[in-house]
PDB file of C-alpha atoms in Angstrom:
ATOM      1  CA  ALA L   1     -20.277 -18.868   0.354  1.00 73.00           C
ATOM      2  CA  GLN L   2     -23.398 -18.439  -1.017  1.00 80.00           C
ATOM      3  CA  SER L   3     -25.767 -15.369  -2.052  1.00 88.00           C
ATOM      4  CA  VAL L   4     -29.013 -14.657  -3.991  1.00 93.00           C
ATOM      5  CA  ALA L   5     -30.037 -11.699  -5.909  1.00 95.00           C
ATOM      6  CA  GLN L   6     -33.599 -10.427  -6.816  1.00 97.00           C
ATOM      7  CA  PRO L   7     -32.977  -7.976  -9.135  1.00 96.00           C
ATOM      8  CA  GLU L   8     -36.695  -6.425  -9.085  1.00 96.00           C
ATOM      9  CA  ASP L   9     -38.037  -4.868  -5.876  1.00 95.00           C
ATOM     10  CA  GLN L  10     -41.398  -4.646  -7.387  1.00 97.00           C
ATOM     11  CA  VAL L  11     -43.410  -6.456 -10.212  1.00 98.00           C
ATOM     12  CA  ASN L  12     -46.720  -5.285 -11.413  1.00 97.00           C
ATOM     13  CA  VAL L  13     -49.043  -7.400 -13.586  1.00 98.00           C
ATOM     14  CA  ALA L  14     -52.802  -7.553 -14.620  1.00 98.00           C
ATOM     15  CA  GLU L  15     -54.839 -10.389 -13.462  1.00 97.00           C
ATOM     16  CA  GLY L  16     -54.817 -13.408 -15.948  1.00 97.00           C
ATOM     17  CA  ASN L  17     -51.581 -12.237 -17.241  1.00 98.00           C
ATOM     18  CA  PRO L  18     -48.430 -14.597 -16.790  1.00 97.00           C
ATOM     19  CA  LEU L  19     -46.149 -13.506 -14.130  1.00 97.00           C
ATOM     20  CA  THR L  20     -42.334 -13.771 -13.704  1.00 97.00           C
ATOM     21  CA  VAL L  21     -40.292 -13.251 -10.514  1.00 98.00           C
ATOM     22  CA  LYS L  22     -36.505 -13.074 -11.206  1.00 98.00           C
ATOM     23  CA  CYS L  23     -33.747 -14.799  -8.978  1.00 98.00           C
ATOM     24  CA  THR L  24     -30.096 -15.552  -9.498  1.00 97.00           C
ATOM     25  CA  TYR L  25     -27.856 -17.125  -7.213  1.00 95.00           C
ATOM     26  CA  SER L  26     -24.343 -18.096  -6.336  1.00 92.00           C
ATOM     27  CA  VAL L  27     -22.902 -20.909  -4.626  1.00 87.00           C
ATOM     28  CA  SER L  28     -19.593 -22.883  -3.954  1.00 83.00           C
ATOM     29  CA  GLY L  29     -21.014 -26.194  -4.420  1.00 83.00           C
ATOM     30  CA  ASN L  30     -24.393 -27.429  -5.986  1.00 85.00           C
ATOM     31  CA  PRO L  31     -27.583 -25.426  -5.053  1.00 89.00           C
ATOM     32  CA  TYR L  32     -30.696 -25.964  -3.085  1.00 91.00           C
ATOM     33  CA  LEU L  33     -32.905 -23.277  -4.070  1.00 94.00           C
ATOM     34  CA  PHE L  34     -36.258 -22.301  -2.500  1.00 95.00           C
ATOM     35  CA  TRP L  35     -39.098 -19.957  -3.057  1.00 97.00           C
ATOM     36  CA  TYR L  36     -41.257 -18.301   0.017  1.00 96.00           C
ATOM     37  CA  VAL L  37     -44.172 -16.064   0.099  1.00 96.00           C
ATOM     38  CA  GLN L  38     -44.870 -13.511   2.725  1.00 93.00           C
ATOM     39  CA  TYR L  39     -48.457 -12.109   3.251  1.00 90.00           C
ATOM     40  CA  PRO L  40     -48.744  -9.273   5.533  1.00 83.00           C
ATOM     41  CA  ASN L  41     -48.344 -10.116   8.964  1.00 77.00           C
ATOM     42  CA  ARG L  42     -47.818 -13.834   8.463  1.00 81.00           C
ATOM     43  CA  GLY L  43     -44.560 -15.672   8.434  1.00 85.00           C
ATOM     44  CA  LEU L  44     -42.705 -16.911   5.304  1.00 92.00           C
ATOM     45  CA  GLN L  45     -44.663 -19.771   3.467  1.00 94.00           C
ATOM     46  CA  PHE L  46     -42.609 -22.494   1.329  1.00 94.00           C
ATOM     47  CA  LEU L  47     -44.018 -22.370  -2.201  1.00 96.00           C
ATOM     48  CA  LEU L  48     -41.438 -24.759  -3.870  1.00 95.00           C
ATOM     49  CA  LYS L  49     -37.713 -26.173  -4.018  1.00 94.00           C
ATOM     50  CA  TYR L  50     -35.025 -27.602  -6.451  1.00 94.00           C
ATOM     51  CA  ILE L  51     -32.781 -29.968  -5.171  1.00 89.00           C
ATOM     52  CA  THR L  52     -31.933 -32.298  -7.892  1.00 87.00           C
ATOM     53  CA  GLY L  53     -33.725 -33.950 -11.227  1.00 88.00           C
ATOM     54  CA  ASP L  54     -36.027 -32.186 -13.335  1.00 91.00           C
ATOM     55  CA  ASN L  55     -35.319 -28.202 -14.361  1.00 93.00           C
ATOM     56  CA  LEU L  56     -39.110 -27.322 -13.740  1.00 96.00           C
ATOM     57  CA  VAL L  57     -40.343 -27.801 -10.361  1.00 96.00           C
ATOM     58  CA  LYS L  58     -44.217 -27.291  -9.688  1.00 95.00           C
ATOM     59  CA  GLY L  59     -45.524 -25.916  -6.233  1.00 94.00           C
ATOM     60  CA  SER L  60     -48.162 -24.609  -4.378  1.00 90.00           C
ATOM     61  CA  TYR L  61     -51.149 -22.385  -5.784  1.00 92.00           C
ATOM     62  CA  GLY L  62     -50.103 -23.070  -9.547  1.00 95.00           C
ATOM     63  CA  PHE L  63     -46.291 -21.821  -9.188  1.00 97.00           C
ATOM     64  CA  GLU L  64     -43.611 -23.129 -10.960  1.00 97.00           C
ATOM     65  CA  ALA L  65     -40.068 -22.388 -11.065  1.00 97.00           C
ATOM     66  CA  GLU L  66     -37.299 -23.307 -13.507  1.00 95.00           C
ATOM     67  CA  PHE L  67     -33.523 -24.083 -12.711  1.00 96.00           C
ATOM     68  CA  ASN L  68     -30.989 -22.985 -15.068  1.00 96.00           C
ATOM     69  CA  LYS L  69     -27.632 -23.857 -14.032  1.00 93.00           C
ATOM     70  CA  SER L  70     -25.575 -22.145 -17.355  1.00 94.00           C
ATOM     71  CA  GLN L  71     -27.405 -18.867 -16.133  1.00 95.00           C
ATOM     72  CA  THR L  72     -27.515 -19.349 -12.215  1.00 95.00           C
ATOM     73  CA  SER L  73     -30.989 -18.446 -12.081  1.00 97.00           C
ATOM     74  CA  PHE L  74     -34.175 -19.943 -10.551  1.00 98.00           C
ATOM     75  CA  HIS L  75     -36.988 -17.409 -11.821  1.00 98.00           C
ATOM     76  CA  LEU L  76     -40.455 -18.317 -10.236  1.00 98.00           C
ATOM     77  CA  LYS L  77     -43.494 -18.088 -12.669  1.00 98.00           C
ATOM     78  CA  LYS L  78     -47.308 -18.630 -12.727  1.00 97.00           C
ATOM     79  CA  PRO L  79     -49.172 -18.614 -16.245  1.00 97.00           C
ATOM     80  CA  SER L  80     -52.140 -16.836 -15.071  1.00 97.00           C
ATOM     81  CA  ALA L  81     -51.999 -14.359 -11.912  1.00 97.00           C
ATOM     82  CA  LEU L  82     -54.505 -13.800  -9.462  1.00 97.00           C
ATOM     83  CA  VAL L  83     -55.252 -10.641  -7.210  1.00 96.00           C
ATOM     84  CA  SER L  84     -54.670 -12.807  -4.337  1.00 95.00           C
ATOM     85  CA  ASP L  85     -51.123 -13.573  -5.269  1.00 96.00           C
ATOM     86  CA  SER L  86     -50.215 -10.158  -4.391  1.00 96.00           C
ATOM     87  CA  ALA L  87     -47.406 -10.484  -1.596  1.00 96.00           C
ATOM     88  CA  LEU L  88     -43.894 -10.504  -0.821  1.00 96.00           C
ATOM     89  CA  TYR L  89     -41.722 -13.158  -2.731  1.00 97.00           C
ATOM     90  CA  PHE L  90     -38.113 -14.632  -1.491  1.00 97.00           C
ATOM     91  CA  CYS L  91     -35.724 -16.337  -3.260  1.00 97.00           C
ATOM     92  CA  ALA L  92     -33.300 -18.453  -0.854  1.00 94.00           C
ATOM     93  CA  VAL L  93     -30.356 -21.011  -1.598  1.00 92.00           C
ATOM     94  CA  ARG L  94     -28.442 -23.301   0.394  1.00 87.00           C
ATOM     95  CA  ASP L  95     -25.010 -24.712  -0.536  1.00 81.00           C
ATOM     96  CA  ASN L  96     -25.316 -28.359  -0.611  1.00 76.00           C
ATOM     97  CA  LEU L  97     -22.301 -28.742   1.838  1.00 70.00           C
ATOM     98  CA  TYR L  98     -22.499 -30.492   5.076  1.00 59.00           C
ATOM     99  CA  ASN L  99     -23.307 -28.490   7.981  1.00 62.00           C
ATOM    100  CA  ASN L 100     -24.307 -25.561   6.162  1.00 68.00           C
ATOM    101  CA  ASN L 101     -26.929 -24.380   8.027  1.00 70.00           C
ATOM    102  CA  ASP L 102     -27.180 -20.915   6.346  1.00 75.00           C
ATOM    103  CA  MET L 103     -30.095 -20.249   3.940  1.00 82.00           C
ATOM    104  CA  ARG L 104     -29.538 -17.109   2.321  1.00 88.00           C
ATOM    105  CA  PHE L 105     -32.174 -15.241   1.323  1.00 92.00           C
ATOM    106  CA  GLY L 106     -32.758 -12.624  -1.469  1.00 94.00           C
ATOM    107  CA  ALA L 107     -34.137  -8.958  -0.360  1.00 94.00           C
ATOM    108  CA  GLY L 108     -37.621  -9.925  -1.931  1.00 96.00           C
ATOM    109  CA  THR L 109     -39.718  -8.898  -4.608  1.00 97.00           C
ATOM    110  CA  ARG L 110     -42.972  -7.215  -4.058  1.00 97.00           C
ATOM    111  CA  LEU L 111     -45.758  -8.684  -6.597  1.00 97.00           C
ATOM    112  CA  THR L 112     -48.488  -6.653  -7.289  1.00 97.00           C
ATOM    113  CA  VAL L 113     -51.562  -8.038  -9.349  1.00 97.00           C
ATOM    114  CA  LYS L 114     -54.291  -5.691 -10.411  1.00 96.00           C
ATOM    115  CA  PRO L 115     -57.966  -6.504 -11.377  1.00 94.00           C
TER     116      PRO L 115
ATOM    117  CA  GLY H   1     -49.351 -26.911  17.873  1.00 52.00           C
ATOM    118  CA  ALA H   2     -50.514 -26.567  14.116  1.00 79.00           C
ATOM    119  CA  GLY H   3     -47.519 -24.223  13.238  1.00 93.00           C
ATOM    120  CA  VAL H   4     -44.484 -22.286  14.665  1.00 96.00           C
ATOM    121  CA  SER H   5     -45.693 -19.975  17.124  1.00 96.00           C
ATOM    122  CA  GLN H   6     -43.930 -16.806  18.578  1.00 97.00           C
ATOM    123  CA  SER H   7     -44.431 -14.397  21.251  1.00 96.00           C
ATOM    124  CA  PRO H   8     -44.504 -11.487  21.725  1.00 97.00           C
ATOM    125  CA  ARG H   9     -45.925 -10.242  18.582  1.00 95.00           C
ATOM    126  CA  TYR H  10     -44.509  -6.968  19.006  1.00 97.00           C
ATOM    127  CA  LYS H  11     -41.836  -5.625  21.756  1.00 97.00           C
ATOM    128  CA  VAL H  12     -40.791  -2.192  22.170  1.00 97.00           C
ATOM    129  CA  ALA H  13     -37.794  -1.539  24.421  1.00 97.00           C
ATOM    130  CA  LYS H  14     -35.845   1.513  25.484  1.00 97.00           C
ATOM    131  CA  ARG H  15     -32.166   1.489  24.635  1.00 97.00           C
ATOM    132  CA  GLY H  16     -30.186  -0.629  27.089  1.00 97.00           C
ATOM    133  CA  GLN H  17     -32.912  -2.795  28.067  1.00 97.00           C
ATOM    134  CA  ASP H  18     -32.820  -6.666  27.709  1.00 98.00           C
ATOM    135  CA  VAL H  19     -35.453  -8.516  25.828  1.00 98.00           C
ATOM    136  CA  ALA H  20     -36.297 -12.140  25.615  1.00 98.00           C
ATOM    137  CA  LEU H  21     -38.144 -13.605  22.623  1.00 98.00           C
ATOM    138  CA  ARG H  22     -39.844 -16.852  22.652  1.00 98.00           C
ATOM    139  CA  CYS H  23     -40.159 -19.583  20.017  1.00 98.00           C
ATOM    140  CA  ASP H  24     -42.423 -22.603  19.973  1.00 97.00           C
ATOM    141  CA  PRO H  25     -41.698 -25.013  17.027  1.00 96.00           C
ATOM    142  CA  ILE H  26     -43.850 -27.643  15.563  1.00 95.00           C
ATOM    143  CA  SER H  27     -44.063 -30.414  17.957  1.00 94.00           C
ATOM    144  CA  GLY H  28     -41.135 -33.057  16.946  1.00 91.00           C
ATOM    145  CA  HIS H  29     -39.285 -30.864  14.695  1.00 92.00           C
ATOM    146  CA  VAL H  30     -35.504 -31.358  15.370  1.00 91.00           C
ATOM    147  CA  SER H  31     -34.103 -28.184  13.696  1.00 91.00           C
ATOM    148  CA  LEU H  32     -34.841 -24.546  14.906  1.00 93.00           C
ATOM    149  CA  PHE H  33     -33.406 -21.447  13.133  1.00 93.00           C
ATOM    150  CA  TRP H  34     -33.526 -17.871  14.203  1.00 96.00           C
ATOM    151  CA  TYR H  35     -33.422 -15.306  11.406  1.00 95.00           C
ATOM    152  CA  GLN H  36     -33.420 -11.378  11.762  1.00 96.00           C
ATOM    153  CA  GLN H  37     -35.182  -9.470   9.058  1.00 94.00           C
ATOM    154  CA  ALA H  38     -34.666  -5.673   8.787  1.00 93.00           C
ATOM    155  CA  LEU H  39     -37.244  -3.670   6.988  1.00 89.00           C
ATOM    156  CA  GLY H  40     -37.090  -4.260   3.262  1.00 86.00           C
ATOM    157  CA  GLN H  41     -34.745  -6.839   3.291  1.00 89.00           C
ATOM    158  CA  GLY H  42     -34.685 -10.645   3.353  1.00 91.00           C
ATOM    159  CA  PRO H  43     -33.971 -12.885   6.413  1.00 93.00           C
ATOM    160  CA  GLU H  44     -30.731 -12.957   7.726  1.00 93.00           C
ATOM    161  CA  PHE H  45     -29.359 -16.125   9.273  1.00 91.00           C
ATOM    162  CA  LEU H  46     -28.634 -15.981  13.333  1.00 94.00           C
ATOM    163  CA  THR H  47     -28.371 -19.497  14.845  1.00 94.00           C
ATOM    164  CA  TYR H  48     -29.297 -22.995  14.432  1.00 91.00           C
ATOM    165  CA  PHE H  49     -30.289 -25.691  16.746  1.00 92.00           C
ATOM    166  CA  GLN H  50     -30.238 -29.328  16.440  1.00 91.00           C
ATOM    167  CA  ASN H  51     -32.514 -30.566  19.369  1.00 93.00           C
ATOM    168  CA  GLU H  52     -30.928 -28.654  22.212  1.00 95.00           C
ATOM    169  CA  ALA H  53     -27.407 -28.292  20.660  1.00 94.00           C
ATOM    170  CA  GLN H  54     -26.790 -24.950  19.286  1.00 94.00           C
ATOM    171  CA  LEU H  55     -24.582 -26.197  16.453  1.00 89.00           C
ATOM    172  CA  ASP H  56     -24.114 -22.859  14.607  1.00 89.00           C
ATOM    173  CA  LYS H  57     -24.295 -19.241  15.999  1.00 91.00           C
ATOM    174  CA  SER H  58     -22.016 -17.892  13.128  1.00 89.00           C
ATOM    175  CA  GLY H  59     -24.832 -15.351  12.336  1.00 91.00           C
ATOM    176  CA  LEU H  60     -25.301 -13.624  15.846  1.00 95.00           C
ATOM    177  CA  PRO H  61     -24.121 -10.045  15.472  1.00 94.00           C
ATOM    178  CA  SER H  62     -22.336  -9.677  18.694  1.00 94.00           C
ATOM    179  CA  ASP H  63     -21.940 -10.997  22.093  1.00 95.00           C
ATOM    180  CA  ARG H  64     -25.134  -9.230  23.312  1.00 97.00           C
ATOM    181  CA  PHE H  65     -27.078 -11.732  21.586  1.00 98.00           C
ATOM    182  CA  PHE H  66     -27.685 -15.147  23.112  1.00 97.00           C
ATOM    183  CA  ALA H  67     -30.013 -18.040  22.345  1.00 98.00           C
ATOM    184  CA  GLU H  68     -31.040 -21.302  23.653  1.00 97.00           C
ATOM    185  CA  ARG H  69     -33.329 -24.469  23.497  1.00 97.00           C
ATOM    186  CA  PRO H  70     -32.610 -26.446  26.627  1.00 96.00           C
ATOM    187  CA  GLU H  71     -35.267 -28.919  26.295  1.00 94.00           C
ATOM    188  CA  GLY H  72     -34.905 -29.408  22.412  1.00 93.00           C
ATOM    189  CA  SER H  73     -38.391 -27.457  22.161  1.00 95.00           C
ATOM    190  CA  VAL H  74     -39.113 -24.232  22.830  1.00 97.00           C
ATOM    191  CA  SER H  75     -36.269 -21.440  22.238  1.00 98.00           C
ATOM    192  CA  THR H  76     -35.662 -18.130  23.489  1.00 98.00           C
ATOM    193  CA  LEU H  77     -33.396 -15.349  21.839  1.00 98.00           C
ATOM    194  CA  LYS H  78     -32.202 -13.021  24.274  1.00 98.00           C
ATOM    195  CA  ILE H  79     -30.764  -9.399  23.246  1.00 98.00           C
ATOM    196  CA  GLN H  80     -28.835  -7.708  26.183  1.00 98.00           C
ATOM    197  CA  ARG H  81     -28.391  -3.971  26.197  1.00 97.00           C
ATOM    198  CA  THR H  82     -30.690  -3.645  23.326  1.00 97.00           C
ATOM    199  CA  GLN H  83     -29.474  -0.879  20.686  1.00 97.00           C
ATOM    200  CA  GLN H  84     -31.428   0.896  17.837  1.00 96.00           C
ATOM    201  CA  GLU H  85     -29.699  -1.104  15.151  1.00 95.00           C
ATOM    202  CA  ASP H  86     -31.399  -4.080  16.752  1.00 97.00           C
ATOM    203  CA  SER H  87     -34.674  -2.959  15.561  1.00 97.00           C
ATOM    204  CA  ALA H  88     -35.995  -5.779  13.226  1.00 97.00           C
ATOM    205  CA  VAL H  89     -38.467  -8.459  13.013  1.00 96.00           C
ATOM    206  CA  TYR H  90     -37.028 -11.497  14.531  1.00 97.00           C
ATOM    207  CA  LEU H  91     -38.054 -14.727  12.866  1.00 96.00           C
ATOM    208  CA  CYS H  92     -37.923 -18.388  13.791  1.00 96.00           C
ATOM    209  CA  ALA H  93     -38.314 -21.311  11.894  1.00 94.00           C
ATOM    210  CA  SER H  94     -38.342 -25.047  12.227  1.00 93.00           C
ATOM    211  CA  SER H  95     -37.902 -28.370  10.329  1.00 90.00           C
ATOM    212  CA  LEU H  96     -38.526 -31.968  10.644  1.00 87.00           C
ATOM    213  CA  GLY H  97     -35.132 -33.381  10.083  1.00 79.00           C
ATOM    214  CA  GLU H  98     -31.360 -32.467  11.085  1.00 71.00           C
ATOM    215  CA  GLY H  99     -30.186 -29.483   9.490  1.00 60.00           C
ATOM    216  CA  GLY H 100     -26.683 -30.911   8.314  1.00 54.00           C
ATOM    217  CA  TRP H 101     -27.776 -32.756   5.188  1.00 54.00           C
ATOM    218  CA  SER H 102     -31.334 -31.156   5.090  1.00 66.00           C
ATOM    219  CA  ASN H 103     -32.825 -29.840   1.954  1.00 77.00           C
ATOM    220  CA  GLU H 104     -36.118 -29.621   3.739  1.00 82.00           C
ATOM    221  CA  LYS H 105     -38.446 -26.717   3.870  1.00 87.00           C
ATOM    222  CA  LEU H 106     -38.746 -24.421   6.727  1.00 90.00           C
ATOM    223  CA  PHE H 107     -41.776 -23.703   8.611  1.00 92.00           C
ATOM    224  CA  PHE H 108     -41.577 -19.954   9.677  1.00 94.00           C
ATOM    225  CA  GLY H 109     -43.524 -18.210  12.773  1.00 95.00           C
ATOM    226  CA  SER H 110     -45.002 -14.860  12.410  1.00 94.00           C
ATOM    227  CA  GLY H 111     -42.043 -13.108  13.935  1.00 95.00           C
ATOM    228  CA  THR H 112     -41.635 -10.683  16.710  1.00 97.00           C
ATOM    229  CA  GLN H 113     -41.234  -7.059  15.400  1.00 96.00           C
ATOM    230  CA  LEU H 114     -38.848  -5.487  17.770  1.00 98.00           C
ATOM    231  CA  SER H 115     -38.440  -1.777  18.062  1.00 97.00           C
ATOM    232  CA  VAL H 116     -35.672  -0.215  20.123  1.00 97.00           C
ATOM    233  CA  LEU H 117     -36.377   3.516  21.017  1.00 95.00           C
TER     234      LEU H 117
END
């Protein structure tokens, strides 16, 4: 079985400062890890994913995430936050077992970037 | 179409009514997923289709929930005898390839917000 936890319901940062949104996971096999963002009245949009290889993954809109196997974490980061980054962020994991169609999402972290 | 389209955007139902929610995935996408997102929670997996075949329905919460994708494109999620606990946003997502080994990203629709009174 797989699960994912986002320990922070809310993250507040000032524009221009670095941001981190935390995510930890649990899987039986090896993980496929994803970050999605949800703007109001919009569907979830893909930001980035980790499948294998380099632990630092770069994605859309300047976001990146670092896969840490020993800490079972996949934190989302951005060096300099923008007000337009304010949204709801979801971490998701799929165990890379065949026929595993269940992508598990965290409860989400609301990011607010203040001018 | 350009993206995944869901209709209606909002649905209000009286308890006990049947509802049908439609999903029009991106043209050519093989895999289609339905998720349920309760208020303040992340999406929860309901069911998965590969073309017209429903390969996984392990997330459907009861036998009142039924999904179909008869021609491998448009899908309908039907909820019979709706109850208040069915109130949620129902999200549809599609991806290009097969779900079995897929590590592909999902393309989500905007969802249908169901309110059962």
